[in-house]
Tab-separated table of C-alpha atoms in Angstrom:
chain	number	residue	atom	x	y	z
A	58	UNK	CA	-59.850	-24.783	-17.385
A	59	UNK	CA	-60.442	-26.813	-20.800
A	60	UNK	CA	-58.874	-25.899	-23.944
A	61	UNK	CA	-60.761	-26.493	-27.347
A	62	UNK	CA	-58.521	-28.787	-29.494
A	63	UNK	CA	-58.999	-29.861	-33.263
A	64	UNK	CA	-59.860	-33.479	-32.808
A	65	UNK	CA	-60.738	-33.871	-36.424
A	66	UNK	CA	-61.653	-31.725	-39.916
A	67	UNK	CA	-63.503	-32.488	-43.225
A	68	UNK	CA	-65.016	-31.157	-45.967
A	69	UNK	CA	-67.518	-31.228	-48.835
A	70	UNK	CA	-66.626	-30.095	-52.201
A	71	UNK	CA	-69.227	-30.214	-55.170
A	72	UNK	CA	-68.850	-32.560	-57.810
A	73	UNK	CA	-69.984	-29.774	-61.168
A	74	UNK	CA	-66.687	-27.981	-61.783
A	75	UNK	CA	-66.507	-24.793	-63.885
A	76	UNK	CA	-63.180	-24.295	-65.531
A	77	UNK	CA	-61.144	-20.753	-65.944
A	78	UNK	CA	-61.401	-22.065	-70.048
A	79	UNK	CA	-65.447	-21.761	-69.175
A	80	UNK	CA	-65.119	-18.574	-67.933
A	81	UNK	CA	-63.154	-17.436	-70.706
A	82	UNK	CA	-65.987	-18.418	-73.351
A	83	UNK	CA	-68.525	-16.150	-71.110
A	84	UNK	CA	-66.110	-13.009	-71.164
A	85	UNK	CA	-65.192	-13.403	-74.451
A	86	UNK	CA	-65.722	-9.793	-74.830
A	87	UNK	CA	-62.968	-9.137	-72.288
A	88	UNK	CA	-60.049	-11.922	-73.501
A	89	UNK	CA	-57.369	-11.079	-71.037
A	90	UNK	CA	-59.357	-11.010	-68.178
A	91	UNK	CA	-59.151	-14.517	-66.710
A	92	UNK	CA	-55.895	-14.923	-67.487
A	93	UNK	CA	-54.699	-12.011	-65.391
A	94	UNK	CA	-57.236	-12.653	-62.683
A	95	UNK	CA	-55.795	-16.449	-62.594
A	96	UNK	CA	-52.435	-14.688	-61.966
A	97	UNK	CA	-53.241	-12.612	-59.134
A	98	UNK	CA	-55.482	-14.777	-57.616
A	99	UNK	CA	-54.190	-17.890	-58.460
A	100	UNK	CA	-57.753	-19.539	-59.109
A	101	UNK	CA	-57.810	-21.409	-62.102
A	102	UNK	CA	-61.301	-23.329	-61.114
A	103	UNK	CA	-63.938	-23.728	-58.531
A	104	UNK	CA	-67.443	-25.604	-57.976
A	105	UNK	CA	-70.954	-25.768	-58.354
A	106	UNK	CA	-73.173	-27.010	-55.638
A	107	UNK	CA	-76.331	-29.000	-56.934
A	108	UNK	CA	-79.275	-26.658	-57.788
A	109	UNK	CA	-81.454	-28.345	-55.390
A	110	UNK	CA	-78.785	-27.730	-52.690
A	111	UNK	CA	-78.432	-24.807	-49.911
A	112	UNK	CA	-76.196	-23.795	-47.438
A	113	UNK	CA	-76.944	-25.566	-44.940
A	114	UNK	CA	-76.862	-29.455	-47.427
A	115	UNK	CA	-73.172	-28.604	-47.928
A	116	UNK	CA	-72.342	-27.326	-44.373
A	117	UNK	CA	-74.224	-31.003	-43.148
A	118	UNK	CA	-72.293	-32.664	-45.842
A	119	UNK	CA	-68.842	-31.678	-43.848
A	120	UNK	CA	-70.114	-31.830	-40.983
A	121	UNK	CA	-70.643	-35.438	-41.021
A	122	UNK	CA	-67.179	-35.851	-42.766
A	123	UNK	CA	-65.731	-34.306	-39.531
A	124	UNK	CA	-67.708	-36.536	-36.666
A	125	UNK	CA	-67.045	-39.313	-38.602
A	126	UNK	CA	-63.378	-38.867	-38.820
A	127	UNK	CA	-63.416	-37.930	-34.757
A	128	UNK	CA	-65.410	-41.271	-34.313
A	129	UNK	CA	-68.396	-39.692	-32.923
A	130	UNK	CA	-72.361	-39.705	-33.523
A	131	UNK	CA	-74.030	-36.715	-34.357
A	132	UNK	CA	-75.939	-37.103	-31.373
A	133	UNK	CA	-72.513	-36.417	-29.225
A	134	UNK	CA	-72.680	-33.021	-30.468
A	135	UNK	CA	-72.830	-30.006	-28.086
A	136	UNK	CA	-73.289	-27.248	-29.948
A	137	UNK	CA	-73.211	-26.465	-33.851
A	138	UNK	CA	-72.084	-23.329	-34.949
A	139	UNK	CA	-72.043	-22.028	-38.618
A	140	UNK	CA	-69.921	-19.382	-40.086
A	141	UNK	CA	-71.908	-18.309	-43.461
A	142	UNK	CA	-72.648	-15.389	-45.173
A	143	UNK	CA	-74.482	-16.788	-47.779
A	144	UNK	CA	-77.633	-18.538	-45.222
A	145	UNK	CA	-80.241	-20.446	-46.241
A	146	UNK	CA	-82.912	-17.815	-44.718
A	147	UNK	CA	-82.444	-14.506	-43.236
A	148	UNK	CA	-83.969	-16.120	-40.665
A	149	UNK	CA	-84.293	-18.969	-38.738
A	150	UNK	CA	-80.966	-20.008	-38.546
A	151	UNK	CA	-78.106	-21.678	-41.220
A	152	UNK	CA	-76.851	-23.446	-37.746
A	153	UNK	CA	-80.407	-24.722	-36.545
A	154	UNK	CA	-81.332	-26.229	-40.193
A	155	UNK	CA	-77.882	-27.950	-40.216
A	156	UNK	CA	-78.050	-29.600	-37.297
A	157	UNK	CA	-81.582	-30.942	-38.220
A	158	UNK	CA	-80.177	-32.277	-40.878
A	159	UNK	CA	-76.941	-33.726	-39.438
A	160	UNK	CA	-79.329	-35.213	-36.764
A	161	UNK	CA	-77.357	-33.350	-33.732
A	162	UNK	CA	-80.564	-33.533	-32.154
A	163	UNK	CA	-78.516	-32.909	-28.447
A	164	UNK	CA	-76.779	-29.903	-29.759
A	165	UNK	CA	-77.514	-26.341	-29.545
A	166	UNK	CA	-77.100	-23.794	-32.635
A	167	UNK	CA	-76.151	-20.568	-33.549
A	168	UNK	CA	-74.993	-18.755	-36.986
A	169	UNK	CA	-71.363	-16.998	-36.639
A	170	UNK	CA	-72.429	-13.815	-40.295
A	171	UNK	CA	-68.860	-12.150	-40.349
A	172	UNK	CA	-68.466	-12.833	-44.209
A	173	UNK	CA	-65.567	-14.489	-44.397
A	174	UNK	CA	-63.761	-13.837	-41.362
A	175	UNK	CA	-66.614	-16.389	-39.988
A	176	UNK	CA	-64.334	-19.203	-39.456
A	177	UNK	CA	-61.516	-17.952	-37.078
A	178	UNK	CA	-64.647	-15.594	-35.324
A	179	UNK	CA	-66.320	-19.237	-35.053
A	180	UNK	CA	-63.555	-20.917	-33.515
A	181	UNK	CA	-62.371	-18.411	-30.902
A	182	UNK	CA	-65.809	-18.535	-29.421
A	183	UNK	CA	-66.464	-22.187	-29.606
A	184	UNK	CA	-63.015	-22.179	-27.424
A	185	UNK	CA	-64.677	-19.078	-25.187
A	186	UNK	CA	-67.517	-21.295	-24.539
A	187	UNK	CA	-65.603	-24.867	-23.684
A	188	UNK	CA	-63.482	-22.971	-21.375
A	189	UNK	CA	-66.470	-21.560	-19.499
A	190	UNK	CA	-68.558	-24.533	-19.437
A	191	UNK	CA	-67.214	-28.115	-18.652
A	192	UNK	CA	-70.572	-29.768	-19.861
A	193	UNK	CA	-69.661	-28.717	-23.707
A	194	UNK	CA	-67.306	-31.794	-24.895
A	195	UNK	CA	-67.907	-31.905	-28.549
A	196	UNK	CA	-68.366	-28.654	-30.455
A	197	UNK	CA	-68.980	-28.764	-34.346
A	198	UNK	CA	-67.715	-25.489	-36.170
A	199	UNK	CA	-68.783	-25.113	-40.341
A	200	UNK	CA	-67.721	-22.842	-42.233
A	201	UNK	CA	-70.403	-22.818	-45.658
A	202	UNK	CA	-69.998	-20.673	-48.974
A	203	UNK	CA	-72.934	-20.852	-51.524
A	204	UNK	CA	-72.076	-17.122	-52.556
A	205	UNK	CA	-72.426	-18.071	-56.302
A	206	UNK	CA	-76.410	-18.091	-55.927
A	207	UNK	CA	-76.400	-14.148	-55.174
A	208	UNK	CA	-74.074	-13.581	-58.148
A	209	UNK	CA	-74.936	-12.712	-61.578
A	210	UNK	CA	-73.167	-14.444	-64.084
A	211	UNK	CA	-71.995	-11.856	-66.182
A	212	UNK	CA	-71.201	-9.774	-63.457
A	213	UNK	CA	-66.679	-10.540	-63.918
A	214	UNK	CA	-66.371	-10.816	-59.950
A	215	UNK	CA	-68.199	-14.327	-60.791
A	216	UNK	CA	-65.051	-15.398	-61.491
A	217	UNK	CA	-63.797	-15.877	-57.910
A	218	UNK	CA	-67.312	-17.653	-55.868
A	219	UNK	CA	-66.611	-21.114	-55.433
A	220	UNK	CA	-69.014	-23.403	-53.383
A	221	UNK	CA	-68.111	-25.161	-50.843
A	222	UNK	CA	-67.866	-26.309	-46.787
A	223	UNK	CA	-65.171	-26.822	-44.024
A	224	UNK	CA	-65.827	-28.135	-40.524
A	225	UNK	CA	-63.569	-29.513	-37.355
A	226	UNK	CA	-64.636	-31.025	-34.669
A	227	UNK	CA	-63.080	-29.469	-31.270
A	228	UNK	CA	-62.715	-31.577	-28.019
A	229	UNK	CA	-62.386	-29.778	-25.074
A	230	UNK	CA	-59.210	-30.844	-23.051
A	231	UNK	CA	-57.080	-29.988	-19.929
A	232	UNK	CA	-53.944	-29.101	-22.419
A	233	UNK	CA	-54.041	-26.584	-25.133
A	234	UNK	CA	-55.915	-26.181	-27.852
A	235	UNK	CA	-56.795	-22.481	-28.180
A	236	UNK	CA	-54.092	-20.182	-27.290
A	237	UNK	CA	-55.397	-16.740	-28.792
A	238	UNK	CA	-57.704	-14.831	-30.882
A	239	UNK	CA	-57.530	-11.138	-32.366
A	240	UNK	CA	-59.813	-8.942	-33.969
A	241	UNK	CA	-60.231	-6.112	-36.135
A	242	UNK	CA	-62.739	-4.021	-38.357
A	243	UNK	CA	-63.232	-0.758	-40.166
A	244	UNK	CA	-67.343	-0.488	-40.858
A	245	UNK	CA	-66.526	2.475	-42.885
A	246	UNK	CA	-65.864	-0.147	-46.263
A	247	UNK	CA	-69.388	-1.765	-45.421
A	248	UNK	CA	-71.309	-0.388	-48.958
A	249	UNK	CA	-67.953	-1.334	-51.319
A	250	UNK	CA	-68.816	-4.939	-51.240
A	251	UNK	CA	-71.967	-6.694	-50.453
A	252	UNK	CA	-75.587	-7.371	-51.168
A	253	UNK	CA	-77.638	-4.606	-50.406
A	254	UNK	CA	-81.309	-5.394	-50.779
A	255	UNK	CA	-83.413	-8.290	-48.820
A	256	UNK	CA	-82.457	-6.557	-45.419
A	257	UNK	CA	-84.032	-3.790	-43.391
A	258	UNK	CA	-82.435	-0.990	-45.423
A	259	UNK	CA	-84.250	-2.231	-48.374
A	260	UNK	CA	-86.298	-5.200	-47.945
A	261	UNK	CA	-86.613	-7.382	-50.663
A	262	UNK	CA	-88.874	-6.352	-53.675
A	263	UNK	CA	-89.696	-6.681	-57.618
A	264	UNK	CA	-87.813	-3.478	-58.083
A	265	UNK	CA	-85.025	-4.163	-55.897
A	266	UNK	CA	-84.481	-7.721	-57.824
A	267	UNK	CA	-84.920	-6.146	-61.124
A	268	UNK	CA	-82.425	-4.019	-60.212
A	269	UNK	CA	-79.918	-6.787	-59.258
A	270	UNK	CA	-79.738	-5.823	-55.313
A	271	UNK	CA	-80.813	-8.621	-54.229
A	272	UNK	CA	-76.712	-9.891	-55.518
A	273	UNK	CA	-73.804	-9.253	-54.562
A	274	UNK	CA	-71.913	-6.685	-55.923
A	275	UNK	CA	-68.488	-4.832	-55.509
A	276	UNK	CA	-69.252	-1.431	-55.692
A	277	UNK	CA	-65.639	0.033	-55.212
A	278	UNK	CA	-62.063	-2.071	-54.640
A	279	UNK	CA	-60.507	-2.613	-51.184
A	280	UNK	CA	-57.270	-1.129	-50.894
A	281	UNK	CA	-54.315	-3.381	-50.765
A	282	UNK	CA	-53.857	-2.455	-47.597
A	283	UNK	CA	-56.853	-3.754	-45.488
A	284	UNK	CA	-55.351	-7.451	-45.852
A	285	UNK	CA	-51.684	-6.728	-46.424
A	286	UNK	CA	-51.053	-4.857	-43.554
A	287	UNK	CA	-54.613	-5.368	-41.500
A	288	UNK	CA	-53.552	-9.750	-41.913
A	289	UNK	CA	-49.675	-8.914	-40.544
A	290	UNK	CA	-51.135	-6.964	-37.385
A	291	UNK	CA	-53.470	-9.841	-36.551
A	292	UNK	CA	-50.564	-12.294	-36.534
A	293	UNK	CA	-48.101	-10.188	-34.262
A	294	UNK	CA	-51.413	-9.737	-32.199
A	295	UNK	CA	-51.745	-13.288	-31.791
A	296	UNK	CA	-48.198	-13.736	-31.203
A	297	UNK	CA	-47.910	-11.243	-28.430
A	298	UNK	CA	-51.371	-12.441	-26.641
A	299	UNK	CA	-50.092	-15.520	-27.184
A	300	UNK	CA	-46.115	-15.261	-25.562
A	301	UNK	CA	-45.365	-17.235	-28.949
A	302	UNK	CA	-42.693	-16.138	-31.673
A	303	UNK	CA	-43.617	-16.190	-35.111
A	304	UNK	CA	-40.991	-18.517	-35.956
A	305	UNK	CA	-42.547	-21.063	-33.602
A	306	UNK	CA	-45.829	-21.404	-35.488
A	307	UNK	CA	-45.686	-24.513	-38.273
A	308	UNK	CA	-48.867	-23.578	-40.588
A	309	UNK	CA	-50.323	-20.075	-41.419
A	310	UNK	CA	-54.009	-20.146	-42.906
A	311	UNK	CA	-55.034	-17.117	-44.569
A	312	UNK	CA	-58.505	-16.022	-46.650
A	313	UNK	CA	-57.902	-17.631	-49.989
A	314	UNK	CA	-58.732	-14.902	-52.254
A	315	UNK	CA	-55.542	-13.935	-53.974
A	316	UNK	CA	-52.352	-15.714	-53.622
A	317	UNK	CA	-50.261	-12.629	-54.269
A	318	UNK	CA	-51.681	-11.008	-51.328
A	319	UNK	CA	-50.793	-14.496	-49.300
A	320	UNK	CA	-47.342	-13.725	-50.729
A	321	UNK	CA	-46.670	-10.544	-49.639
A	322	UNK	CA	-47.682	-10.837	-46.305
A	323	UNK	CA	-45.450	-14.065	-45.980
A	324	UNK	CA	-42.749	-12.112	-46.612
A	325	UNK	CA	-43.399	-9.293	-44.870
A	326	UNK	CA	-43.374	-11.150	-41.466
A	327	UNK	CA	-40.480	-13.295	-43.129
A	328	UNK	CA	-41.830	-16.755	-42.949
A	329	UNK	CA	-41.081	-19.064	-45.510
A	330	UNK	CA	-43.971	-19.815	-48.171
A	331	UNK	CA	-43.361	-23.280	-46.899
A	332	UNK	CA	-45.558	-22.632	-43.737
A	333	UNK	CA	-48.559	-21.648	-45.027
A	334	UNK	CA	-51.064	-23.699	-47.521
A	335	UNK	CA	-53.383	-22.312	-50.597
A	336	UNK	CA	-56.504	-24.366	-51.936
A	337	UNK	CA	-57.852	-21.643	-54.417
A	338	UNK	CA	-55.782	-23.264	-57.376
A	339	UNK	CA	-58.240	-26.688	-56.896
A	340	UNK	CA	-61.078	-25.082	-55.293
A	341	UNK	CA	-61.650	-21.746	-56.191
A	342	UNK	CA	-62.326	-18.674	-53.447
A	343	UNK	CA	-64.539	-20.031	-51.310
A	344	UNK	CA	-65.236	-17.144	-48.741
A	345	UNK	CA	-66.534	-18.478	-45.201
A	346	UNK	CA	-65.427	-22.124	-45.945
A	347	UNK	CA	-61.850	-21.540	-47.280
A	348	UNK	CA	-60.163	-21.193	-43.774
A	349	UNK	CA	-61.529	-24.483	-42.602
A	350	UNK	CA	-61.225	-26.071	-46.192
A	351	UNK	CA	-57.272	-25.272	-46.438
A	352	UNK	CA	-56.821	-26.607	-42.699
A	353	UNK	CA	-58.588	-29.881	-43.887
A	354	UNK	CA	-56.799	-30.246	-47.159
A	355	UNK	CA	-53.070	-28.599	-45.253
A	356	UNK	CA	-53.636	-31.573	-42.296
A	357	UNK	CA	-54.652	-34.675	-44.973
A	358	UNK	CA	-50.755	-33.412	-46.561
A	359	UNK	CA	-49.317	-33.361	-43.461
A	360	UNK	CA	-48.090	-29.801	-43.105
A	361	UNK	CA	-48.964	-29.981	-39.063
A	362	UNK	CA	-48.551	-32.518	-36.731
A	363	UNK	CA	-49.825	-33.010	-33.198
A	364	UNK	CA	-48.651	-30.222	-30.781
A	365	UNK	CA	-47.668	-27.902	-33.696
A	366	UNK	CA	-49.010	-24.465	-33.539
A	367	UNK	CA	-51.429	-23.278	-35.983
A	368	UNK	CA	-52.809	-19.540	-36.907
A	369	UNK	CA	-55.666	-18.795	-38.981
A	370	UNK	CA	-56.399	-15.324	-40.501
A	371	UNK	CA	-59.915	-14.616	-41.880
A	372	UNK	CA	-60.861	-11.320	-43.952
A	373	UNK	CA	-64.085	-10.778	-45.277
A	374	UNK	CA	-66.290	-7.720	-46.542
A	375	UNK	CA	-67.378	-4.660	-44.374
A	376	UNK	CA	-64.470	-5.210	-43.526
A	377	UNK	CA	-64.554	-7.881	-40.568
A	378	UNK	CA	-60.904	-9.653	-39.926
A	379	UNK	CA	-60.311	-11.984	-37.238
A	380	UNK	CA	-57.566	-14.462	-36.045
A	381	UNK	CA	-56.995	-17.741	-33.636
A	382	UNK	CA	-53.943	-19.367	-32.923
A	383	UNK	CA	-54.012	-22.733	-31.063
A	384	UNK	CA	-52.283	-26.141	-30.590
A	385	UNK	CA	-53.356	-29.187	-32.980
């Protein structure tokens, strides 16, 4: 059987960057509210993607990061998957438009739409599909947030949507690699968070965008406990699917939307901070690309090496969570 194995990572991260002190000017009316959402979260900026940009630019833009760093061609590319809630279309594909555009013109495509739980959901069946067929050598996984072009600006949840991508190349290989993957979900949070108009339910109209449907909104708060216990039960999940001990894994990945949250569940399953790795100070919460983003930016700093084991936690609206554990 092959294993999927990281071979390489990279990212793309806009160059327009928008400030907590900007934000403060634009909720004037509401002084203290950056400042204690920078506490909780720990964000204290994030990034604008060109206007003439879309998903599927900044998911191309790591992508080619990552085959370059593997020393490959685009053209050695399997398949190209894309973890996105915020696609270019509703349809065709995020995937298919990327891979145009990346020139993967041997590679397959589909889009991975668990919000951002995308990543790890990716990844666990890019490693389903090496392991069942020997032909796929080279699979490209992105992870793509462009969330900020369904928000309105003066909506104060604007404060968290940073743009941004994340991709690895996997290789599949006789040694692992993937070790594990875990899932969970609880459909009855589905209308507390999301963007409710452009689908079947209500397709997209002049009332419906007047209205501000056609954003995304968060209609009521997720309880503490969806990530703080629901991200704890995915990693003894992994651990027992996986016949590892907790204390054997070297770098824990979680959803970077607030650092607290990171904290607490650290300490509940009594790791030291020191094994796990937070980009939403420099970047912002990038949703479907953080996952992949922290890995990148965790690896360039050298907090894994090869044959250290590696679990990645991904949370995202309705609620979706999902996990992977592997080998670098």
């Amino acid at each position: 059987m092959k294993y999927a194995c990281v071979k390489s990572s990279g990212v793309y991260v806009p160059e327009e960057e928008l400030p907590n002190s900007v934000l403060q000017q634009r909720f004037s009316d509401n002084p203290d509210f950056v400042e204690k959402m920078a506490q909780k979260s720990g964000i204290y900026t994030r990034w604008r993607a060109p206007k003439n940009f879309a998903t599927s630019d900044m998911a191309a833009k790591a992508g080619e990061k990552a085959i370059a760093a593997a020393g490959l061609k685009p053209e050695d590319i399997s398949i190209v998957i894309v973890g996105t809630d915020s696609p270019d279309y509703i349809t065709p594909s995020t995937s298919v438009i990327t891979a145009h555009k990346l020139g993967a013109k041997n590679a397959g495509t589909f889009d991975v739409g668990c919000a951002c739980s995308s990543f790890p959901s990716a990844f666990s069946i890019a490693s389903g599909l090496m392991a069942a067929n020997t032909s796929y050598k080279y699979i490209l996984v992105i992870g793509a947030y462009l969330m900020s072009r369904f928000a309105d600006e003066k909506d104060i949840m604007s404060f968290f949507y940073g743009d941004g991508a994340g991709a690895v190349v996997l290789e599949a290989k006789d040694t692992p690699g993937f070790i594990a993957s875990s899932f969970l979900s609880d459909g009855s949070y589905a209308m507390d968070w999301g963007i409710y108009a452009g689908g079947t339910v209500e397709p997209a109209s002049s009332e419906a965008i007047a209205a501000g449907r056609t954003q995304v909104k968060m209609l009521n708060k997720y309880p503490p406990s969806v990530n703080e216990d629901g991200w704890p039960k995915i990693v003894n999940e992994l651990a027992e699917r996986g016949n590892f001990e907790l204390s054997d894994v070297s770098l824990f990945i979680f959803t970077q939307v607030r650092k607290r949250t990171i904290e607490k569940v650290m300490q509940k399953l009594e790791i030291p901070w020191e094994k796990t790795h937070c980009v939403m100070e420099k970047w912002g919460y990038t949703g479907s690309a953080c996952i992949p983003m922290a890995l990148h930016d965790a690896l360039e700093e050298k907090k894994a090496k090869t044959g250290d084991l590696v679990v990645l936690v991904g949370s995202g609206v309705g609620y979706n969570q999902a996990g992977t554990a592997f080998r670098l």
